[in-house]
Coordinates of C-alpha atoms in Angstrom, one line a residue:
Chain L
M1 CA 79.8 60.8 85.0
A2 CA 81.0 58.7 87.9
E3 CA 77.6 57.1 88.5
H4 CA 77.8 55.5 85.0
H5 CA 80.9 53.5 85.8
I6 CA 80.8 49.9 86.7
N7 CA 80.9 49.2 90.4
L8 CA 84.5 48.0 91.0
P9 CA 85.4 46.1 94.1
E10 CA 86.6 48.3 96.9
G11 CA 90.2 49.2 96.8
S12 CA 90.7 47.9 93.3
L13 CA 91.7 51.3 91.9
L14 CA 94.4 51.7 94.5
K15 CA 95.8 48.3 94.0
K16 CA 99.3 48.2 92.4
T17 CA 98.9 44.8 90.8
T18 CA 96.5 43.5 88.2
T19 CA 94.4 40.4 88.6
L20 CA 94.1 38.5 85.3
N21 CA 91.8 35.6 84.6
L22 CA 93.7 33.4 82.2
G23 CA 91.1 31.0 80.9
P24 CA 88.9 28.9 81.3
T25 CA 88.5 29.3 77.5
H26 CA 91.5 31.4 76.5
P27 CA 92.9 30.3 73.2
A28 CA 96.4 30.2 74.5
T29 CA 95.6 27.7 77.2
H30 CA 94.8 24.7 74.8
G31 CA 91.9 23.4 76.8
V32 CA 89.7 24.3 79.7
F33 CA 92.1 25.6 82.3
Q34 CA 91.7 28.6 84.5
N35 CA 94.6 30.4 86.1
I36 CA 94.0 33.5 88.3
L37 CA 97.2 35.4 88.0
E38 CA 98.3 38.4 90.0
L39 CA 100.4 40.5 87.8
D40 CA 102.8 43.4 88.4
G41 CA 103.1 44.7 84.8
E42 CA 103.9 41.6 83.0
K43 CA 105.5 39.8 85.9
I44 CA 103.6 37.1 87.7
I45 CA 103.4 37.6 91.4
S46 CA 101.2 34.7 92.3
A47 CA 99.0 32.2 90.5
E48 CA 96.1 30.0 91.4
S49 CA 95.0 27.2 89.1
T50 CA 91.4 26.0 89.0
V51 CA 90.8 22.6 87.4
G52 CA 87.8 20.3 87.0
Y53 CA 85.9 22.1 84.2
I54 CA 85.4 18.9 82.2
H55 CA 85.2 16.4 85.0
R56 CA 83.0 13.5 83.8
A57 CA 83.1 11.2 86.8
F58 CA 84.8 8.3 85.0
E59 CA 85.7 6.6 88.2
K60 CA 82.1 6.5 89.3
I61 CA 80.8 5.4 86.0
A62 CA 83.3 2.6 85.8
E63 CA 81.8 1.1 89.0
R64 CA 78.8 0.0 86.9
R65 CA 80.5 -1.1 83.7
P66 CA 81.9 -4.4 82.8
L67 CA 85.6 -4.3 82.0
Y68 CA 85.3 -4.1 78.2
Q69 CA 83.0 -1.1 78.4
I70 CA 85.6 0.9 80.4
T71 CA 87.9 1.1 77.5
T72 CA 85.9 3.9 76.0
L73 CA 86.3 5.9 79.2
T74 CA 90.1 5.5 79.0
D75 CA 90.0 7.0 75.5
R76 CA 88.8 10.2 76.9
L77 CA 91.6 10.7 79.4
N78 CA 94.6 11.7 77.3
Y79 CA 92.8 12.0 74.0
C80 CA 96.1 12.9 72.2
S81 CA 97.3 9.3 72.7
S82 CA 94.2 7.2 73.3
P83 CA 95.8 3.9 72.2
I84 CA 98.3 4.0 75.1
N85 CA 95.4 4.4 77.5
N86 CA 93.5 1.6 75.9
M87 CA 96.4 -0.8 76.0
G88 CA 97.2 0.2 79.5
W89 CA 93.7 -0.7 80.5
H90 CA 93.7 -4.0 78.7
L91 CA 97.1 -4.8 80.3
T92 CA 95.6 -4.1 83.7
C93 CA 92.6 -6.3 83.1
E94 CA 94.9 -9.1 81.7
K95 CA 97.0 -8.8 84.9
L96 CA 94.0 -9.2 87.1
L97 CA 92.5 -12.0 85.0
G98 CA 95.8 -13.8 84.4
V99 CA 95.5 -13.7 80.6
K100 CA 98.8 -14.2 78.7
T101 CA 99.0 -12.5 75.4
P102 CA 100.9 -14.0 72.4
K103 CA 104.1 -12.3 71.3
R104 CA 102.7 -11.0 68.1
V105 CA 99.9 -9.2 70.0
D106 CA 102.6 -7.6 72.2
Y107 CA 104.5 -6.3 69.2
L108 CA 101.4 -5.0 67.5
R109 CA 100.6 -3.2 70.7
V110 CA 104.1 -1.7 70.8
I111 CA 103.6 -0.4 67.3
V112 CA 100.3 1.4 68.1
M113 CA 101.5 2.6 71.5
E114 CA 104.6 4.1 70.0
L115 CA 102.7 5.7 67.2
A116 CA 100.4 7.3 69.8
R117 CA 103.5 8.5 71.7
I118 CA 104.8 10.1 68.5
A119 CA 101.4 11.7 67.8
D120 CA 101.3 13.1 71.4
H121 CA 104.8 14.4 71.5
L122 CA 104.4 15.9 68.0
I123 CA 101.4 17.9 69.1
C124 CA 103.2 19.0 72.3
N125 CA 106.4 20.1 70.7
S126 CA 104.7 21.9 67.8
I127 CA 102.3 23.6 70.2
V128 CA 105.3 24.9 72.2
G129 CA 106.5 26.3 68.9
V130 CA 103.1 28.0 68.4
D131 CA 103.3 29.6 71.8
A132 CA 106.7 30.9 70.9
G133 CA 105.3 32.5 67.8
A134 CA 106.2 29.8 65.2
Y135 CA 102.9 28.6 63.7
T136 CA 104.5 27.1 60.6
G137 CA 106.0 24.0 62.3
F138 CA 102.6 23.1 63.8
L139 CA 100.7 23.3 60.5
Y140 CA 103.5 21.3 58.8
V141 CA 103.6 18.4 61.1
M142 CA 99.8 18.0 61.4
K143 CA 100.0 16.2 58.1
Y144 CA 102.1 13.4 59.8
R145 CA 99.7 13.1 62.7
E146 CA 97.1 12.6 60.0
L147 CA 99.1 9.6 58.7
I148 CA 99.1 8.1 62.2
Y149 CA 95.4 8.6 62.5
E150 CA 94.9 6.9 59.2
I151 CA 96.8 3.9 60.6
Y152 CA 94.5 3.9 63.6
E153 CA 91.5 4.0 61.3
E154 CA 92.8 0.9 59.5
V155 CA 93.4 -0.9 62.8
C156 CA 90.2 0.0 64.7
G157 CA 88.0 2.2 62.6
S158 CA 88.3 5.5 64.5
R159 CA 90.7 8.3 64.9
L160 CA 90.7 10.2 68.1
T161 CA 88.9 8.2 70.7
T162 CA 90.1 4.9 69.4
N163 CA 88.6 2.3 71.7
M164 CA 91.3 0.1 70.3
G165 CA 91.8 -3.6 71.1
R166 CA 90.2 -5.9 73.5
I167 CA 91.2 -7.8 76.6
G168 CA 93.6 -10.3 75.2
G169 CA 94.5 -8.6 71.9
F170 CA 92.9 -6.8 69.0
E171 CA 89.4 -7.1 67.6
R172 CA 90.8 -8.0 64.2
N173 CA 94.1 -8.6 62.6
F174 CA 96.0 -5.6 61.1
S175 CA 95.1 -5.4 57.4
A176 CA 97.7 -5.2 54.7
V177 CA 96.6 -1.6 54.1
A178 CA 97.5 -0.8 57.8
F179 CA 101.0 -2.2 57.2
E180 CA 101.3 -0.3 54.0
K181 CA 100.4 2.9 55.7
L182 CA 102.8 2.1 58.5
E183 CA 105.6 1.7 56.0
K184 CA 104.7 5.0 54.4
F185 CA 104.8 6.7 57.7
L186 CA 108.1 5.2 58.6
K187 CA 109.5 6.4 55.3
E188 CA 108.1 9.9 55.3
Y189 CA 108.1 10.9 58.9
P190 CA 111.8 10.9 59.8
V191 CA 112.4 13.4 57.0
A192 CA 109.7 15.7 58.2
L193 CA 110.8 15.4 61.8
A194 CA 114.4 16.3 60.9
E195 CA 113.1 19.3 59.0
F196 CA 110.9 20.3 62.0
N197 CA 114.0 20.1 64.2
K198 CA 115.8 22.4 61.8
L199 CA 113.2 25.0 62.4
F200 CA 113.4 24.9 66.1
K201 CA 116.3 23.1 67.7
R202 CA 119.1 25.7 67.1
N203 CA 116.7 28.5 66.4
R204 CA 117.9 31.5 68.3
I205 CA 114.5 33.0 69.1
F206 CA 113.1 29.6 70.1
M207 CA 116.1 28.9 72.4
E208 CA 115.8 32.2 74.1
R209 CA 112.1 31.8 74.7
T210 CA 112.5 28.4 76.2
M211 CA 115.9 28.0 77.9
G212 CA 115.7 28.6 81.6
V213 CA 111.9 29.0 81.4
G214 CA 109.7 26.9 83.7
A215 CA 112.7 25.0 85.0
I216 CA 112.4 22.4 87.8
S217 CA 115.1 20.5 89.7
A218 CA 115.2 16.7 89.8
E219 CA 114.5 16.7 93.6
K220 CA 111.5 19.0 93.3
A221 CA 110.2 17.1 90.2
L222 CA 110.3 13.8 92.1
N223 CA 108.7 15.4 95.2
Y224 CA 105.9 16.8 93.0
G225 CA 105.3 13.4 91.5
F226 CA 106.5 14.2 88.0
T227 CA 106.8 11.3 85.6
G228 CA 107.4 10.9 81.9
P229 CA 109.3 13.3 79.7
N230 CA 108.9 16.1 82.2
L231 CA 110.7 14.1 84.9
R232 CA 113.3 12.9 82.4
A233 CA 114.0 16.5 81.3
A234 CA 115.0 17.2 84.9
G235 CA 117.5 14.4 84.7
V236 CA 115.9 11.4 86.2
D237 CA 116.0 8.3 84.0
Y238 CA 112.7 6.8 85.1
D239 CA 110.7 5.2 82.4
V240 CA 108.0 2.5 83.1
R241 CA 108.9 0.7 79.8
V242 CA 112.3 0.0 81.3
A243 CA 111.6 -0.2 85.1
T244 CA 108.7 -2.7 84.7
P245 CA 108.6 -3.8 81.1
Y246 CA 105.2 -4.7 79.8
S247 CA 104.0 -5.8 76.3
S248 CA 107.5 -7.3 75.5
Y249 CA 109.3 -4.0 75.6
E250 CA 112.2 -6.0 77.1
D251 CA 112.7 -7.7 73.7
L252 CA 113.4 -4.3 72.0
D253 CA 116.4 -2.1 72.1
F254 CA 116.0 1.5 73.0
T255 CA 117.5 4.3 75.1
I256 CA 115.9 6.7 77.5
P257 CA 116.9 10.3 76.7
V258 CA 117.3 12.5 79.7
G259 CA 117.8 16.3 80.1
T260 CA 119.6 18.3 82.7
T261 CA 117.9 21.5 83.5
G262 CA 114.2 20.5 83.4
D263 CA 113.3 23.7 81.6
C264 CA 111.0 24.0 78.5
Y265 CA 113.9 23.6 76.1
D266 CA 115.0 20.4 77.7
R267 CA 111.5 19.1 77.7
F268 CA 111.4 19.9 74.0
L269 CA 114.6 18.0 73.4
V270 CA 113.6 15.0 75.5
R271 CA 110.3 14.7 73.6
D272 CA 112.1 15.1 70.3
Q273 CA 114.6 12.3 71.2
E274 CA 111.8 10.1 72.4
M275 CA 110.1 10.4 69.0
W276 CA 113.3 9.1 67.4
Q277 CA 113.4 6.2 69.9
S278 CA 109.7 5.5 69.2
L279 CA 110.5 5.3 65.5
S280 CA 113.2 2.8 66.1
L281 CA 110.9 0.8 68.4
I282 CA 108.2 0.7 65.8
E283 CA 110.7 -0.5 63.2
Q284 CA 112.0 -3.2 65.5
A285 CA 108.5 -4.3 66.5
Y286 CA 107.4 -4.3 62.9
R287 CA 110.4 -6.5 61.9
K288 CA 109.4 -8.9 64.6
V289 CA 105.8 -9.0 63.5
Q290 CA 107.0 -9.8 59.9
E291 CA 108.9 -12.8 61.2
F292 CA 105.6 -14.5 62.0
K293 CA 104.6 -16.7 59.1
G294 CA 101.7 -18.8 58.1
A295 CA 99.2 -19.5 60.9
E296 CA 101.3 -17.6 63.4
A297 CA 100.8 -14.4 61.3
E298 CA 97.0 -14.7 61.9
V299 CA 97.3 -14.6 65.7
Y300 CA 95.9 -11.3 66.9
H301 CA 94.4 -12.2 70.3
A302 CA 94.9 -14.5 73.3
D303 CA 92.6 -17.4 73.9
A304 CA 90.4 -15.9 76.6
P305 CA 86.8 -16.6 75.5
E306 CA 85.4 -15.4 78.8
Y307 CA 86.5 -11.8 78.2
Y308 CA 87.3 -11.6 74.5
L309 CA 84.2 -10.9 72.4
P310 CA 84.1 -13.4 69.6
P311 CA 84.0 -12.2 66.0
K312 CA 80.5 -11.2 64.8
G313 CA 80.5 -13.7 62.0
D314 CA 81.1 -16.6 64.4
V315 CA 78.4 -15.3 66.7
Y316 CA 75.8 -15.8 64.0
T317 CA 77.0 -19.2 62.8
K318 CA 78.7 -21.0 65.7
M319 CA 77.1 -22.2 68.9
E320 CA 80.0 -21.7 71.2
A321 CA 80.8 -18.1 70.0
L322 CA 77.1 -17.3 70.5
I323 CA 77.1 -18.5 74.1
W324 CA 80.2 -16.5 74.9
H325 CA 78.9 -13.5 73.2
F326 CA 75.6 -13.7 75.2
K327 CA 77.4 -14.3 78.5
I328 CA 79.7 -11.3 78.0
V329 CA 77.1 -8.9 76.8
M330 CA 74.4 -9.9 79.3
G331 CA 76.9 -9.6 82.1
E332 CA 77.1 -13.1 83.3
I333 CA 80.8 -13.1 83.6
D334 CA 82.1 -12.0 87.0
I335 CA 85.5 -10.6 87.4
P336 CA 87.6 -12.6 89.9
P337 CA 88.2 -10.7 93.2
G338 CA 91.5 -9.0 93.5
E339 CA 93.4 -5.8 93.8
V340 CA 95.8 -4.7 91.2
Y341 CA 97.9 -1.7 90.3
N342 CA 99.3 -1.6 86.8
C343 CA 101.0 1.2 85.0
V344 CA 102.2 2.0 81.5
E345 CA 104.4 4.8 80.2
G346 CA 101.8 7.2 78.9
A347 CA 102.8 10.0 76.6
N348 CA 103.1 12.4 79.5
G349 CA 104.0 10.1 82.4
E350 CA 103.1 7.1 84.4
L351 CA 99.5 6.2 83.6
G352 CA 98.3 3.9 86.4
F353 CA 95.2 1.9 86.9
Y354 CA 94.3 0.9 90.4
L355 CA 91.6 -1.7 90.1
I356 CA 89.7 -3.4 93.0
S357 CA 87.3 -6.1 92.2
D358 CA 85.0 -7.8 94.8
G359 CA 84.0 -10.5 92.4
G360 CA 81.1 -8.7 90.8
R361 CA 80.5 -7.8 87.2
A362 CA 82.0 -4.4 87.4
P363 CA 85.0 -3.1 89.3
Y364 CA 84.4 -2.2 93.0
R365 CA 86.7 0.7 92.6
L366 CA 88.8 2.0 89.8
H367 CA 91.2 4.8 90.1
F368 CA 93.2 6.4 87.3
R369 CA 96.6 7.7 88.2
R370 CA 96.6 10.6 85.7
P371 CA 100.1 11.9 85.4
C372 CA 99.2 15.5 84.4
F373 CA 96.8 15.9 87.2
I374 CA 99.7 15.2 89.6
Y375 CA 102.4 17.3 88.0
Y376 CA 100.2 20.3 87.1
Q377 CA 100.2 21.3 90.8
A378 CA 103.8 22.4 90.3
F379 CA 102.7 24.9 87.7
E380 CA 102.0 27.7 90.1
E381 CA 105.5 27.4 91.5
L382 CA 107.0 27.1 88.0
I383 CA 105.6 30.4 86.7
K384 CA 105.9 32.5 89.7
G385 CA 108.3 35.4 89.1
G386 CA 108.3 34.9 85.4
M387 CA 106.6 36.7 82.5
L388 CA 103.1 36.1 81.4
S389 CA 104.2 34.8 78.0
D390 CA 106.5 32.4 79.7
A391 CA 103.6 31.0 81.7
I392 CA 101.8 30.1 78.5
I393 CA 104.9 28.4 77.0
T394 CA 105.5 26.5 80.3
M395 CA 101.9 25.3 80.3
S396 CA 102.1 23.9 76.8
S397 CA 105.6 22.4 77.3
L398 CA 104.3 20.5 80.4
N399 CA 101.8 18.8 78.0
L400 CA 98.7 19.3 79.9
I401 CA 95.6 17.5 78.6
A402 CA 92.4 18.7 80.2
G403 CA 90.7 15.4 79.6
E404 CA 93.3 13.5 81.5
M405 CA 93.6 16.0 84.3
D406 CA 89.9 16.2 85.1
S407 CA 89.1 12.6 84.5
Chain B
M1 CA 121.3 -7.2 98.0
A2 CA 118.1 -6.5 96.3
L3 CA 115.3 -5.1 98.3
T4 CA 112.6 -7.8 98.6
N5 CA 109.1 -7.7 100.1
D6 CA 110.3 -9.9 103.0
I7 CA 113.0 -7.4 104.0
I8 CA 110.5 -4.5 103.9
Q9 CA 108.0 -6.5 106.0
Q10 CA 110.7 -7.5 108.5
K11 CA 111.9 -3.9 108.9
L12 CA 108.4 -2.6 109.4
I13 CA 107.6 -5.2 112.0
E14 CA 110.9 -4.5 113.7
K15 CA 110.0 -0.8 113.9
F16 CA 106.3 -0.8 114.5
G17 CA 105.7 -4.2 116.1
D18 CA 102.2 -5.6 115.7
Q19 CA 100.8 -2.2 114.8
V20 CA 101.5 -2.8 111.2
S21 CA 99.3 -5.7 110.0
G22 CA 97.5 -7.3 107.1
F23 CA 100.6 -8.1 105.1
A24 CA 99.7 -9.5 101.7
E25 CA 101.3 -9.7 98.3
P26 CA 98.5 -9.4 95.7
Y27 CA 100.1 -9.6 92.2
G28 CA 103.6 -9.3 93.7
M29 CA 103.1 -5.9 95.4
L30 CA 103.5 -5.8 99.2
S31 CA 100.4 -4.4 100.8
F32 CA 99.9 -3.7 104.5
E33 CA 98.0 -1.5 106.8
A34 CA 98.5 0.6 110.0
P35 CA 96.4 2.6 112.4
K36 CA 95.5 6.0 111.0
D37 CA 97.4 7.9 113.7
L38 CA 100.5 6.2 112.6
N39 CA 100.3 7.0 108.9
L40 CA 102.8 9.8 109.0
K41 CA 105.2 7.9 111.2
V42 CA 105.1 4.9 108.8
L43 CA 105.5 7.1 105.7
Q44 CA 108.4 9.0 107.3
F45 CA 110.1 5.8 108.2
L46 CA 109.7 4.4 104.7
Y47 CA 111.0 7.7 103.4
D48 CA 114.0 8.1 105.7
D49 CA 115.3 4.6 106.1
E50 CA 118.5 4.2 104.1
E51 CA 117.5 0.8 102.8
L52 CA 113.8 1.3 102.1
K53 CA 114.0 4.7 100.4
F54 CA 110.3 4.9 99.4
R55 CA 110.6 8.5 98.3
F56 CA 108.2 8.7 95.4
L57 CA 104.4 9.0 96.0
T58 CA 102.9 7.3 93.0
D59 CA 99.3 7.6 94.0
L60 CA 97.0 8.4 96.8
Q61 CA 93.3 7.7 96.9
A62 CA 90.5 6.3 99.0
V63 CA 88.1 3.4 98.9
H64 CA 84.7 3.2 100.6
Y65 CA 83.7 -0.1 102.3
P66 CA 80.2 0.8 103.7
N67 CA 79.8 -2.7 105.4
E68 CA 83.0 -2.6 107.5
K69 CA 81.8 -0.7 110.6
G70 CA 84.4 1.6 112.1
R71 CA 86.7 1.3 109.1
E72 CA 84.5 2.4 106.3
L73 CA 87.1 4.5 104.5
A74 CA 90.5 3.3 103.4
V75 CA 93.1 5.8 102.3
V76 CA 95.6 4.0 100.0
Y77 CA 99.1 5.1 99.3
H78 CA 101.1 3.7 96.5
L79 CA 104.8 4.3 97.2
H80 CA 107.7 3.6 94.9
N81 CA 111.4 3.1 95.6
L82 CA 112.9 4.3 92.3
V83 CA 116.4 3.1 93.1
D84 CA 115.5 -0.6 93.7
N85 CA 112.3 -0.3 91.6
V86 CA 110.0 -1.7 94.3
R87 CA 106.5 -0.6 94.9
I88 CA 104.3 -1.0 98.0
R89 CA 100.8 -0.3 98.9
F90 CA 100.0 1.1 102.3
K91 CA 96.5 1.5 103.7
V92 CA 95.0 3.3 106.7
F93 CA 91.4 2.8 107.6
T94 CA 89.2 5.4 109.2
D95 CA 85.7 5.7 110.7
I96 CA 83.4 7.5 108.3
S97 CA 81.8 9.6 111.0
Q98 CA 85.2 11.1 111.9
P99 CA 87.4 10.7 108.8
D100 CA 90.5 12.6 110.0
V101 CA 93.8 11.4 108.6
F102 CA 97.1 13.3 108.8
T103 CA 98.2 15.0 105.6
A104 CA 101.3 13.8 103.8
T105 CA 101.8 17.1 102.1
R106 CA 104.9 18.0 104.3
L107 CA 106.6 14.9 103.0
F108 CA 105.4 14.9 99.4
A109 CA 104.4 18.0 97.5
A110 CA 102.5 15.7 95.1
A111 CA 100.1 14.8 97.9
N112 CA 98.5 18.2 97.8
W113 CA 96.1 17.8 95.0
M114 CA 95.8 14.0 95.4
E115 CA 94.5 14.7 99.0
R116 CA 92.2 17.4 97.7
E117 CA 90.8 15.0 95.2
T118 CA 90.3 12.3 97.9
Y119 CA 88.6 14.9 100.1
D120 CA 86.4 16.0 97.2
F121 CA 85.1 12.5 96.4
F122 CA 85.2 10.7 99.7
G123 CA 85.3 13.4 102.4
V124 CA 88.5 12.3 104.0
N125 CA 89.5 15.2 106.2
F126 CA 93.3 15.6 105.9
V127 CA 94.4 17.2 109.1
G128 CA 97.0 19.9 108.5
H129 CA 96.5 20.2 104.7
P130 CA 97.3 23.7 103.5
N131 CA 94.4 24.2 101.2
L132 CA 91.8 21.4 101.7
K133 CA 88.9 22.4 99.4
R134 CA 87.1 20.7 96.5
I135 CA 89.1 20.4 93.3
L136 CA 87.2 18.7 90.5
N137 CA 83.6 19.1 91.7
V138 CA 81.9 22.5 92.2
D139 CA 82.5 24.2 95.5
E140 CA 78.8 24.3 96.4
M141 CA 78.5 20.5 96.4
D142 CA 77.4 19.3 99.8
Y143 CA 78.1 15.5 99.5
F144 CA 80.9 13.2 98.6
P145 CA 79.9 11.6 95.4
M146 CA 82.2 8.5 95.3
R147 CA 80.8 7.1 98.5
K148 CA 78.8 4.0 97.9
E149 CA 75.5 5.5 99.2
Y150 CA 75.3 7.6 96.0
P151 CA 74.5 5.1 93.3
L152 CA 74.6 6.0 89.6
E153 CA 71.3 6.8 88.1
E154 CA 69.1 3.8 87.2
Q155 CA 69.8 3.2 83.5
T156 CA 66.3 1.9 82.7
R157 CA 64.3 4.8 84.2
V158 CA 61.7 6.3 82.0
D159 CA 60.3 9.2 84.0
K160 CA 62.8 11.7 82.7
D161 CA 61.7 14.5 80.5
D162 CA 64.0 14.2 77.5
E163 CA 62.5 17.1 75.5
M164 CA 65.3 19.3 76.6
F165 CA 67.8 17.0 75.0
G166 CA 66.0 16.8 71.6
R167 CA 64.6 13.4 72.3
D168 CA 60.9 13.0 72.6

């Protein structure tokens, strides 16, 4: 009989531990991740992460594209909150080009960025629930992510990879329907979020599954380059929106929730509180948008004809718009030389853009600082010594997005 | 007193003399360079100094300048002092034929994967790195794709057989 058996590697029958390939397409890993785990029973002895399964060479591709075509690449980084990436990219370009955006544009940007943050945190928190065995919450809140996606649709026409906005502002003004949908969301979502919290926050099973799991100290988190909610859950109050305000965040009033233990439960709580803060930010920004009356309420982009594609109607009927359109599309506009680093508070950390221009049409070099690529390296250490099921929950509570990690 | 770029520049010159050079402030961020042998000494000084406290490594990557002979590759560190909220950019340049740069992994755990990525795309050899192998590209790759000698495919080429992609 023995000759019918598969040829096993030498010594594998005598080995006391089990090697488990978790991923690359395991349903519990929420994306293309591979972890080679060495298990003793259910306990993890050692782990090795392999990344790069969906690497698409964005940084190389960007070296041939004019600025406005790079927006679509940023969509595909953290695809759970594309608008933040889009706005981060526009802000970087505006910093390089010295374009000043009107206040109304800033507030509209705050609205979409905070909506994106809510969508992202909502997915993350409900997925943590799924991995703890509670599917209900996830299915329930999907309806509210849908409401957010409908607002995106009204603003830019697409849902997931939004390609929203332009350098200098938005491609068109927010429609009345967009504001109606926003109001609907602001009315319905807090109720649902409160209910969602009731399911989880003081749920005994959920607490026992997440407390003390995947914990990291503040010192370690900083050394590992953690940013965003994961860092704040460890007790460091660093938030780009406060440290280096952009898009008029300094006009708005909000607090930065911090945790203490840096474990999955604290990460859940921090994300939850951030959603409430985002709601308040949206409300404040929306009120400020409503204060603009008459001609001011029609402002949705800065005056930057060299980089802002003119409306299509004008291109067909007005000489000047046609000229600018031609120049932009045919690549006759050179970017001024310069070196700039700009960052925004992405949904899972500091999303940075390091842009070097040598005066050509496309960037000389563009580097994305992808927060989850940087903090995922701590994963091996976080799960060592824990149970296999804790590894899964730790992974989802870190909010790893394969698209962002692999760039 | 708030930490300003002038103070940082002064302290660096005090410590390293004319070995640190190229001070500039593009868009308000202090940027400077040092010889590549000194990269760890500079990083350690920036980390340890009680006033400077640059203890957060924001980003680490490389840039390829094929026309600058002898200093083709630049390794760029973005450091952040979270207490005073000051960022700086620190560069070391290296010859592409011998791209050895000391690793910063002992100082920053975050540097581990960032250096692997930089090695993967530019071939910078980080001396002393615990696990310097490719990270995003396949292990079998035998070149460093982000270097400028590997241009992207010509967009207008017509000699490709598109049948396999359903286009004919």
